[in-house]
Amino acid sequence: MMVVLDASVAIKWYIKEKNLFEAEKLLNGYYELHAPELILPEFGSIVWKKVRRNELTSEEGSSIIKSFSRQNVTYHSHKPLVTASYIGADLSAQTVYDWSYLALAVSLSVPS
């Protein structure tokens, strides 16, 4: 089953947060994970903030980044998503960033 992965879900693989069990199910091999390339700097920013807040050491942060980069995720360019992302954001109260994930899900015909 195809799934569009968000950074706020992926971080749960490394940090014990609410809904950890549901996030870990995505790693069982049943799911085909996809994400806009935006997930990489978003994930990095989440880890960086946790290091800055002393929730993680710099070494732990680096290890998490390396581990995430090895996950089996298919990354998609923003170029074909940007127009739909902008239109969606313009019509709603969500950001272009959020709509990048939604536009990817629509373009891949991922069921909601």
C-alpha positions in Angstrom: 0.0 0.0 0.0 1.3 3.4 -1.0 1.7 6.1 1.7 2.9 9.7 1.6 5.2 10.1 4.6 5.3 13.4 6.6 8.3 14.4 8.7 6.2 14.6 11.9 5.4 10.9 11.5 9.0 9.9 10.5 10.5 11.5 13.6 8.5 9.1 15.8 10.7 6.3 14.5 13.5 7.8 16.5 11.9 9.8 19.3 9.2 8.3 21.6 6.2 10.5 20.9 2.4 10.2 20.8 1.2 7.7 18.1 4.6 5.9 18.1 3.0 2.5 17.4 1.1 3.7 14.4 4.2 5.4 12.9 6.3 2.2 13.5 3.8 0.1 11.5 4.9 2.0 8.4 8.3 0.2 8.7 6.9 -3.3 8.5 7.6 -3.6 4.7 3.9 -3.6 3.7 3.9 0.1 2.9 5.5 1.8 -0.1 6.7 5.1 1.4 6.7 8.3 -0.8 7.5 11.9 0.2 8.2 15.2 -1.4 11.9 16.1 -1.2 10.7 18.8 1.3 10.7 16.0 4.0 14.5 16.0 4.2 15.0 19.6 5.4 11.8 19.4 7.5 13.0 16.3 9.2 16.4 17.9 9.7 14.8 20.9 11.2 12.9 18.8 13.7 16.0 17.0 14.8 18.0 20.3 14.9 15.3 21.9 17.2 15.5 18.9 19.5 19.3 19.3 19.7 18.9 23.0 20.4 16.4 22.3 23.2 18.8 19.8 24.7 16.4 17.0 24.1 19.1 15.2 22.0 22.8 15.5 21.8 24.5 16.7 18.6 25.8 13.1 18.1 22.3 11.6 18.6 20.9 14.2 16.1 23.6 13.3 13.5 22.9 9.6 14.0 19.2 10.1 13.5 19.7 12.1 10.3 22.0 9.4 8.9 19.5 6.6 9.8 16.6 8.5 8.3 18.5 9.0 5.1 18.9 5.2 4.8 15.1 4.6 5.1 13.4 3.1 2.0 11.5 6.2 0.9 10.9 7.3 -2.7 11.5 11.1 -2.9 9.6 13.3 -5.4 10.6 16.6 -6.9 8.6 19.7 -6.0 8.6 21.0 -9.5 5.5 19.1 -10.7 3.8 19.7 -7.3 4.3 23.4 -6.8 1.3 24.8 -8.8 -1.2 22.4 -7.2 0.4 23.1 -3.8 0.1 26.8 -4.2 -3.5 26.6 -5.4 -4.5 24.4 -2.5 -2.8 26.7 0.0 -4.5 29.7 -1.6 -7.9 28.1 -1.2 -7.4 26.9 2.4 -5.8 27.8 5.6 -2.9 25.4 5.1 0.6 26.2 3.9 2.2 25.4 0.6 4.5 23.1 2.6 1.5 21.1 3.8 0.0 21.1 0.4 3.2 19.6 -1.1 2.3 16.4 0.7 -1.3 16.6 -0.3 -0.5 17.3 -3.9 1.9 14.4 -4.0 -0.8 12.1 -2.5 -3.2 13.2 -5.2 -0.7 12.8 -8.0 0.1 9.3 -6.9 -3.6 8.5 -6.4 -3.0 7.5 -2.7 -6.3 6.7 -1.1 -7.3 8.9 1.8 
